[in-house]
Short mmCIF file of C-alpha atoms in Angstrom, two decimals:
data_model
loop_
_atom_site.label_atom_id
_atom_site.label_comp_id
_atom_site.label_asym_id
_atom_site.label_seq_id
_atom_site.Cartn_x
_atom_site.Cartn_y
_atom_site.Cartn_z
CA MET X 41 127.29 88.87 84.40
CA SER X 42 127.76 88.67 88.03
CA SER X 43 127.31 85.23 89.67
CA PRO X 44 127.55 85.16 93.42
CA SER X 45 129.10 81.67 95.02
CA LYS X 46 126.28 79.46 96.12
CA THR X 47 125.76 79.39 99.80
CA LYS X 48 126.13 76.05 101.72
CA ALA X 49 122.45 75.87 102.23
CA GLU X 50 121.76 76.15 98.77
CA CYS X 51 124.14 73.58 97.62
CA MET X 52 122.73 71.07 100.09
CA LYS X 53 119.10 71.59 98.91
CA PHE X 54 119.30 68.43 97.18
CA LYS X 55 121.19 65.32 97.44
CA PRO X 56 122.70 64.22 93.91
CA SER X 57 120.05 61.70 93.39
CA GLU X 58 117.29 64.14 94.15
CA ARG X 59 118.18 66.99 92.06
CA LYS X 60 115.32 68.09 89.82
CA ASN X 61 115.89 68.51 86.14
CA ILE X 62 114.37 71.78 84.77
CA LEU X 63 113.97 72.50 81.17
CA THR X 64 113.27 75.96 80.18
CA VAL X 65 111.74 76.57 76.62
CA ALA X 66 111.92 80.35 75.38
CA ASP X 67 111.81 82.23 72.08
CA VAL X 68 114.95 84.05 73.54
CA SER X 69 118.57 83.23 74.39
CA MET X 70 119.95 83.84 77.79
CA ALA X 71 123.39 84.00 76.20
CA SER X 72 122.61 87.75 75.49
CA VAL X 73 120.39 89.68 77.85
CA ILE X 74 119.21 92.39 75.42
CA GLY X 75 115.82 92.76 77.13
CA GLY X 76 113.31 91.92 80.09
CA ALA X 77 112.39 88.61 78.68
CA GLU X 78 116.14 87.51 78.62
CA ARG X 79 116.80 89.08 81.74
CA VAL X 80 113.90 87.00 83.54
CA LEU X 81 115.04 83.81 81.92
CA TYR X 82 118.54 84.12 82.84
CA GLU X 83 117.92 85.29 86.41
CA GLN X 84 115.62 82.38 87.04
CA SER X 85 117.79 79.80 85.68
CA ILE X 86 121.39 80.79 87.28
CA ARG X 87 119.42 80.95 90.55
CA LEU X 88 117.60 77.63 90.33
CA VAL X 89 121.02 76.07 89.62
CA ARG X 90 122.68 77.75 92.84
CA ARG X 91 119.65 75.95 94.67
CA GLY X 92 120.67 72.53 93.41
CA TYR X 93 118.29 72.13 90.41
CA ALA X 94 119.75 70.92 86.95
CA VAL X 95 118.70 73.41 84.54
CA HIS X 96 118.57 72.87 80.69
CA ALA X 97 117.50 75.39 78.24
CA MET X 98 115.88 75.30 74.82
CA THR X 99 115.40 77.88 72.17
CA ARG X 100 115.33 78.31 68.58
CA ARG X 101 118.56 79.01 66.56
CA LEU X 102 118.83 82.75 65.43
CA PRO X 103 120.98 84.21 62.58
CA VAL X 104 123.39 85.65 65.13
CA HIS X 105 123.84 82.19 66.75
CA GLY X 106 127.22 80.67 65.76
CA GLU X 107 126.26 77.32 67.48
CA GLU X 108 123.79 74.89 68.10
CA GLU X 109 124.60 74.54 71.76
CA THR X 110 126.44 76.70 74.28
CA LEU X 111 126.85 77.11 78.03
CA VAL X 112 125.73 80.09 79.83
CA GLU X 113 127.36 79.94 83.40
CA GLY X 114 127.22 76.14 83.28
CA ILE X 115 123.71 75.79 81.88
CA PRO X 116 123.59 73.95 78.56
CA GLU X 117 121.53 76.02 75.93
CA ARG X 118 120.49 73.95 72.93
CA ARG X 119 119.07 75.49 69.79
CA TYR X 120 117.08 74.05 67.00
CA ALA X 121 116.89 75.10 63.30
CA VAL X 122 114.32 77.13 62.04
CA ASP X 123 113.39 78.24 58.40
CA PHE X 124 112.95 82.07 57.96
CA THR X 125 111.99 82.06 54.35
CA ASN X 126 108.50 82.95 55.02
CA PRO X 127 106.02 82.67 57.85
CA PHE X 128 104.62 79.28 56.91
CA LEU X 129 107.87 77.40 56.79
CA PHE X 130 108.95 79.09 59.92
CA LEU X 131 106.10 77.91 62.04
CA LEU X 132 106.32 74.54 60.33
CA SER X 133 110.09 74.24 61.23
CA ASN X 134 109.85 75.48 64.59
CA HIS X 135 107.08 72.87 65.34
CA ARG X 136 108.90 69.85 63.75
CA ASN X 137 112.56 70.77 65.04
CA GLY X 138 111.43 72.06 68.40
CA LYS X 139 109.54 68.79 69.06
CA LYS X 140 112.60 66.59 67.79
CA LEU X 141 115.07 68.52 69.93
CA PHE X 142 112.77 68.14 73.04
CA GLU X 143 112.21 64.57 72.60
CA SER X 144 116.09 64.16 72.18
CA LEU X 145 116.46 66.04 75.27
CA GLN X 146 113.82 64.24 77.47
CA GLY X 147 115.08 60.68 76.34
CA ARG X 148 118.50 61.60 77.72
CA THR X 149 117.48 63.69 80.82
CA GLY X 150 114.16 62.94 82.03
CA PHE X 151 112.60 66.41 83.13
CA ASP X 152 110.69 66.85 86.30
CA ALA X 153 109.37 70.20 85.11
CA ILE X 154 109.29 72.38 82.18
CA ILE X 155 109.09 76.20 82.41
CA ILE X 156 107.76 77.72 79.34
CA HIS X 157 108.53 81.54 78.55
CA GLN X 158 107.09 82.05 75.19
CA PRO X 159 104.37 80.34 73.01
CA ILE X 160 106.14 79.89 69.70
CA SER X 161 109.17 77.75 70.85
CA ALA X 162 106.77 75.62 73.02
CA ALA X 163 104.54 74.44 70.30
CA GLY X 164 106.31 71.42 69.50
CA VAL X 165 107.00 70.59 73.23
CA ILE X 166 103.50 70.61 74.12
CA LYS X 167 102.53 68.53 71.22
CA SER X 168 105.21 65.91 71.95
CA ARG X 169 103.62 62.76 73.91
CA ARG X 170 106.84 62.85 75.95
CA ALA X 171 105.71 66.00 77.60
CA LYS X 172 102.65 64.28 79.01
CA GLY X 173 102.99 63.92 82.83
CA ILE X 174 105.74 66.53 83.10
CA LYS X 175 104.59 69.71 85.28
CA LYS X 176 104.58 72.69 82.98
CA VAL X 177 104.83 76.20 84.34
CA TYR X 178 104.22 79.03 81.75
CA ILE X 179 105.85 82.48 82.47
CA CYS X 180 103.59 84.97 80.87
CA HIS X 181 105.85 88.19 80.27
CA SER X 182 103.21 89.79 77.69
CA LEU X 183 100.53 88.53 75.39
CA SER X 184 102.23 87.50 72.15
CA PHE X 185 99.49 88.57 69.73
CA GLU X 186 99.45 92.14 71.41
CA GLU X 187 103.22 92.23 70.99
CA TYR X 188 102.98 91.56 67.33
CA VAL X 189 100.36 94.30 66.77
CA SER X 190 102.42 96.80 68.67
CA ARG X 191 105.59 95.98 66.82
CA ASN X 192 103.98 95.86 63.43
CA LYS X 193 102.07 98.52 61.57
CA ARG X 194 98.60 97.32 60.09
CA PRO X 195 99.08 97.36 56.21
CA ALA X 196 96.86 99.76 54.21
CA ASP X 197 96.21 97.19 51.23
CA LEU X 198 93.82 94.34 51.48
CA SER X 199 96.09 91.64 50.91
CA GLY X 200 98.44 92.88 53.55
CA ARG X 201 95.65 93.26 56.07
CA LEU X 202 94.61 89.67 55.70
CA ILE X 203 98.22 88.41 56.02
CA TYR X 204 98.46 90.61 59.11
CA GLY X 205 95.34 89.35 60.58
CA MET X 206 96.44 85.85 60.01
CA HIS X 207 99.53 86.55 62.06
CA VAL X 208 97.63 87.86 64.98
CA GLN X 209 95.38 85.16 65.13
CA ILE X 210 97.94 82.22 64.66
CA ARG X 211 99.80 83.95 67.63
CA LYS X 212 96.65 84.08 69.53
CA TRP X 213 95.99 80.59 68.76
CA MET X 214 99.44 79.08 69.77
CA GLU X 215 99.55 81.18 72.83
CA LYS X 216 96.14 79.77 73.91
CA ARG X 217 97.16 76.18 73.26
CA ALA X 218 100.46 76.69 75.58
CA LEU X 219 98.14 78.24 78.45
CA GLN X 220 95.92 75.57 78.15
CA HIS X 221 98.76 72.74 78.46
CA ALA X 222 100.31 74.58 81.38
CA ASP X 223 99.56 73.45 84.99
CA GLU X 224 100.05 77.05 86.32
CA ILE X 225 100.77 80.33 85.02
CA ILE X 226 102.93 83.14 86.37
CA VAL X 227 102.77 86.69 85.70
CA LEU X 228 104.94 89.46 86.75
CA SER X 229 102.18 92.02 87.27
CA GLN X 230 98.56 92.17 88.11
CA PHE X 231 98.24 94.08 84.65
CA THR X 232 99.42 90.85 82.88
CA ARG X 233 97.24 88.84 84.83
CA ASP X 234 94.04 91.02 84.12
CA LYS X 235 95.22 90.86 80.19
CA LEU X 236 95.36 87.10 80.27
CA ARG X 237 92.11 86.75 81.93
CA GLY X 238 90.29 89.26 79.40
CA ALA X 239 91.79 87.56 76.41
CA TYR X 240 91.71 83.87 77.26
CA ARG X 241 89.21 83.65 80.20
CA ILE X 242 91.88 81.83 82.26
CA PRO X 243 90.51 80.68 85.69
CA PRO X 244 91.91 82.86 88.39
CA GLY X 245 93.18 80.10 90.47
CA LYS X 246 95.53 78.87 87.65
CA ILE X 247 97.47 82.24 87.69
CA ALA X 248 99.84 83.33 90.28
CA ILE X 249 101.53 86.93 90.46
CA ILE X 250 105.25 86.76 91.12
CA PRO X 251 106.92 90.30 90.64
CA GLY X 252 110.29 90.52 88.85
CA GLY X 253 113.40 91.36 90.63
CA VAL X 254 116.88 93.29 90.45
CA ASP X 255 120.33 92.16 91.06
CA LEU X 256 121.22 94.30 94.02
CA VAL X 257 124.79 93.57 94.10
CA GLN X 258 125.00 94.41 90.27
CA PHE X 259 122.91 97.42 90.53
CA LYS X 260 123.94 99.71 93.34
CA PRO X 261 124.39 103.50 94.00
CA ALA X 262 127.47 105.14 92.62
CA GLY X 263 130.41 105.57 94.76
CA ASP X 264 131.60 108.60 92.78
CA LYS X 265 129.06 109.83 90.11
CA ALA X 266 131.44 112.49 88.77
CA SER X 267 133.97 110.06 87.80
CA ILE X 268 131.64 107.72 86.14
CA ARG X 269 130.32 110.63 84.17
CA ARG X 270 133.89 111.67 83.17
CA ALA X 271 134.70 107.85 82.04
CA LEU X 272 131.32 107.88 79.98
CA ASN X 273 132.33 111.34 78.65
CA LEU X 274 129.29 113.06 79.94
CA PRO X 275 129.19 116.52 81.62
CA ASP X 276 129.57 116.77 85.29
CA ASP X 277 127.39 119.93 85.52
CA LYS X 278 124.32 118.84 83.78
CA ILE X 279 121.18 117.25 84.82
CA VAL X 280 121.29 114.07 83.19
CA LEU X 281 117.92 112.15 82.17
CA PHE X 282 118.57 108.45 81.13
CA THR X 283 116.27 105.81 79.59
CA VAL X 284 117.30 102.50 78.18
CA ARG X 285 114.47 100.76 75.59
CA ASN X 286 113.97 98.97 72.72
CA LEU X 287 113.43 101.72 70.33
CA VAL X 288 109.95 100.66 68.92
CA PRO X 289 106.82 102.50 68.95
CA ARG X 290 105.16 101.31 72.17
CA MET X 291 107.97 102.83 74.13
CA GLY X 292 106.68 106.51 73.70
CA LEU X 293 110.30 107.78 73.21
CA GLU X 294 109.02 110.31 70.70
CA ASN X 295 106.82 111.99 73.33
CA LEU X 296 109.90 112.31 75.72
CA ILE X 297 111.91 113.90 72.73
CA ASP X 298 108.97 116.37 72.24
CA ALA X 299 108.96 117.15 75.83
CA LEU X 300 112.64 117.83 75.83
CA LYS X 301 112.14 120.71 73.56
CA THR X 302 110.15 122.38 76.36
CA LEU X 303 112.41 121.56 79.05
CA VAL X 304 115.59 122.73 77.43
CA ALA X 305 113.86 126.20 76.63
CA ASN X 306 113.76 126.87 80.41
CA ALA X 307 116.54 124.39 81.57
CA PRO X 308 119.35 124.43 78.86
CA ASP X 309 121.35 122.27 81.54
CA ILE X 310 119.35 119.28 80.97
CA CYS X 311 120.76 116.40 78.99
CA LEU X 312 119.01 113.20 77.86
CA VAL X 313 120.74 109.88 77.01
CA ILE X 314 118.83 107.28 75.28
CA GLY X 315 120.16 103.80 75.47
CA GLY X 316 119.00 100.80 73.19
CA THR X 317 118.69 100.00 69.71
CA GLY X 318 115.66 99.43 67.35
CA PRO X 319 113.86 100.30 63.95
CA LEU X 320 113.06 103.68 65.32
CA ARG X 321 116.50 104.95 65.70
CA HIS X 322 116.73 107.02 62.67
CA GLU X 323 113.34 108.56 62.88
CA LEU X 324 113.97 109.56 66.66
CA GLU X 325 117.16 111.21 65.62
CA ARG X 326 115.54 112.97 62.74
CA ARG X 327 112.73 114.18 65.19
CA ALA X 328 115.42 115.43 67.63
CA GLU X 329 117.12 117.28 64.96
CA GLU X 330 114.05 118.97 63.54
CA LEU X 331 112.88 120.22 66.99
CA GLY X 332 116.45 121.49 67.55
CA VAL X 333 117.19 119.38 70.69
CA ASP X 334 119.67 117.03 69.15
CA GLY X 335 122.49 118.89 70.85
CA SER X 336 120.80 117.82 74.15
CA ILE X 337 120.26 114.01 73.48
CA ARG X 338 122.78 111.37 73.01
CA PHE X 339 121.78 108.07 71.32
CA GLU X 340 124.02 105.49 73.00
CA GLY X 341 122.90 102.42 71.02
CA PHE X 342 123.17 99.02 72.60
CA ILE X 343 124.54 99.46 75.98
CA PRO X 344 126.54 96.07 77.04
CA GLU X 345 125.51 94.44 80.24
CA ASP X 346 128.59 95.15 82.06
CA TYR X 347 128.29 98.91 81.50
CA LEU X 348 124.53 99.27 82.23
CA PRO X 349 124.86 99.78 86.01
CA LYS X 350 127.44 102.66 85.07
CA TYR X 351 124.69 104.31 82.97
CA TYR X 352 122.10 104.16 85.74
CA GLN X 353 124.57 105.53 88.27
CA MET X 354 125.54 108.60 86.38
CA ALA X 355 121.92 109.54 85.91
CA ASP X 356 119.91 112.01 88.17
CA LEU X 357 116.73 110.73 86.82
CA PHE X 358 115.43 107.56 84.81
CA ILE X 359 112.43 108.38 82.70
CA LEU X 360 109.91 105.65 81.31
CA PRO X 361 107.56 107.21 78.77
CA THR X 362 105.82 103.96 77.84
CA ARG X 363 102.64 104.37 75.83
CA GLU X 364 101.47 100.73 76.06
CA LEU X 365 102.20 97.06 77.22
CA GLU X 366 104.59 97.70 79.97
CA GLY X 367 104.05 94.25 81.37
CA PHE X 368 106.31 94.89 84.27
CA GLY X 369 109.47 97.11 83.88
CA LEU X 370 112.49 95.59 85.06
CA VAL X 371 114.49 98.75 84.28
CA THR X 372 112.40 100.58 86.90
CA LEU X 373 113.98 98.35 89.58
CA GLU X 374 117.44 98.32 88.21
CA ALA X 375 117.42 102.46 88.27
CA MET X 376 115.91 102.43 91.68
CA ALA X 377 118.24 99.88 93.01
CA CYS X 378 121.11 102.50 91.65
CA GLY X 379 119.64 105.21 93.60
CA VAL X 380 118.05 106.76 90.85
CA PRO X 381 114.47 107.87 91.09
CA VAL X 382 112.11 107.00 88.35
CA LEU X 383 109.50 109.07 86.47
CA GLY X 384 107.06 106.81 84.30
CA THR X 385 103.83 106.75 82.83
CA PRO X 386 100.91 105.39 84.53
CA VAL X 387 100.85 102.09 82.32
CA GLY X 388 100.99 98.55 83.12
CA GLY X 389 103.51 97.30 85.77
CA THR X 390 104.97 100.67 86.05
CA LEU X 391 101.90 101.95 87.60
CA GLU X 392 102.05 99.18 90.22
CA ILE X 393 105.71 99.59 91.09
CA ILE X 394 105.85 103.43 91.35
CA SER X 395 102.53 103.91 93.07
CA GLN X 396 103.80 101.92 95.89
CA PHE X 397 106.98 104.06 95.93
CA ASP X 398 105.34 107.62 95.64
CA PRO X 399 102.56 108.37 93.29
CA GLY X 400 104.10 111.65 92.93
CA PHE X 401 106.69 110.18 90.58
CA LEU X 402 103.80 108.92 88.25
CA PHE X 403 103.30 111.38 84.95
CA PRO X 404 99.54 112.17 84.70
CA ASP X 405 99.65 110.50 81.16
CA SER X 406 101.91 109.79 78.29
CA THR X 407 101.77 113.04 76.39
CA PRO X 408 104.72 115.37 75.93
CA GLU X 409 103.15 118.09 78.15
CA ALA X 410 102.64 115.76 81.04
CA ILE X 411 106.13 114.40 80.78
CA ALA X 412 107.54 117.91 80.55
CA GLY X 413 105.64 119.28 83.50
CA LEU X 414 106.72 116.69 86.02
CA ILE X 415 110.17 116.23 84.87
CA ALA X 416 110.50 120.46 85.38
CA GLU X 417 109.02 119.85 88.93
CA LYS X 418 111.74 117.33 89.92
CA TYR X 419 114.41 119.26 88.02
CA HIS X 420 113.88 122.14 90.52
CA VAL X 421 114.08 119.99 93.40
CA ILE X 422 117.53 118.47 92.09
CA ARG X 423 118.95 121.86 91.50
CA ASN X 424 117.35 123.85 94.46
CA VAL X 425 117.07 121.27 97.28
CA PRO X 426 120.05 118.61 96.70
CA ASP X 427 119.65 117.40 100.27
CA ARG X 428 115.92 116.44 99.57
CA TRP X 429 117.03 114.71 96.22
CA ARG X 430 119.51 112.64 98.16
CA GLU X 431 117.21 111.56 100.69
CA ILE X 432 114.69 110.59 97.78
CA SER X 433 117.55 108.75 95.95
CA GLY X 434 118.30 106.82 99.28
CA LYS X 435 114.79 105.79 99.55
CA ALA X 436 114.63 104.33 96.04
CA ARG X 437 117.65 102.30 96.82
CA SER X 438 115.70 101.06 100.16
CA PHE X 439 112.57 100.51 98.18
CA ALA X 440 114.30 98.10 96.00
CA GLU X 441 115.95 96.26 98.66
CA LYS X 442 112.82 95.66 100.56
CA ASN X 443 110.35 94.76 98.02
CA TYR X 444 112.35 93.27 94.99
CA SER X 445 115.21 90.95 94.51
CA TRP X 446 115.70 87.97 92.17
CA ASP X 447 116.27 85.78 95.43
CA LYS X 448 112.53 86.72 96.59
CA HIS X 449 111.49 85.98 92.90
CA VAL X 450 112.98 82.41 92.92
CA ASP X 451 111.75 81.74 96.42
CA ALA X 452 108.06 82.20 95.15
CA LEU X 453 108.89 80.37 91.71
CA GLU X 454 110.38 77.28 93.59
CA LYS X 455 106.87 76.81 95.30
CA HIS X 456 105.52 75.86 91.72
CA LEU X 457 107.98 73.50 90.53
#
């Protein structure tokens, strides 16, 4: 991961005796950036450190974690054990062990502020008496109970529906408690702010909107797109569409694959690259095969962080076919920073970003017909008016530079600490 050196101004922000101690509490680990939640946690943390803050991270220990503690660019990340045997033991151990770890850290460090990223890992922290008097800032990426509903199909049988409903209500209750204990709440989009106010009736003055950002050094336009394609074993002569998503239902990837059937019938030189992993992988591969477009799609699986910019850089278009709950859409900014225009559905944060750039890059809706129609329109510009497309690509980069960066994000975040 890129880590530019600190400027003199950043290093001198605090005298050693004045350094603020910050604790981040999250359900995810910043040691492996595999999604938007990890990205926000990582970027906030490393940039606060560069500005003189002493940042400590706390999360639950997952089966993939080999250690209880690790260092991420000098930031200690401590992990507490949880019992995954059943939901009851998971929540109980999460609360008990999270509280115990927090109190141990607080006793040794003495935190000036706590930044909470998700409600479950925060349960033990906000319950502790040692957390009283410490400023708490809640970063709401999305509503926890809505994420659960989106990721889990409602069972058909009565007992299954009862357990499912209990999961939803427990998450809603835990999230409500975390929000109530927070002194301030930060969201990345107006969409998420409205969701929060609708679900929990949060006073408007308690919520601040701080848009996400992009690392403009790591994500930049390609110097030689053809050589990058050759290195990735992709054809030079095709129009390449790219998307990188968790392969879960809300992402709408099945609609994109359906749209591809219409597209390749009229433009066989279109190729789609799908990055990411998830439970729908085999189903999506089977769908592509049944539609006869499997020869025009590459499923890349998980794309390591160091390779991700290259995948953006090799593409002609980035496609965001999300059906629901796009809280912000950091991938939109990453693609645009690489000079790759984005076509997205008018869902959540995507609507807010792309409508500022050019409403003509928003699909009318998330149906395969709408997706295919707009991609076909832009395909003809790429093929027939390449100078115009290069101009649009340059504007995409300029848009990201002018409006979004992680430094701007952290500038705003500091005012709430």
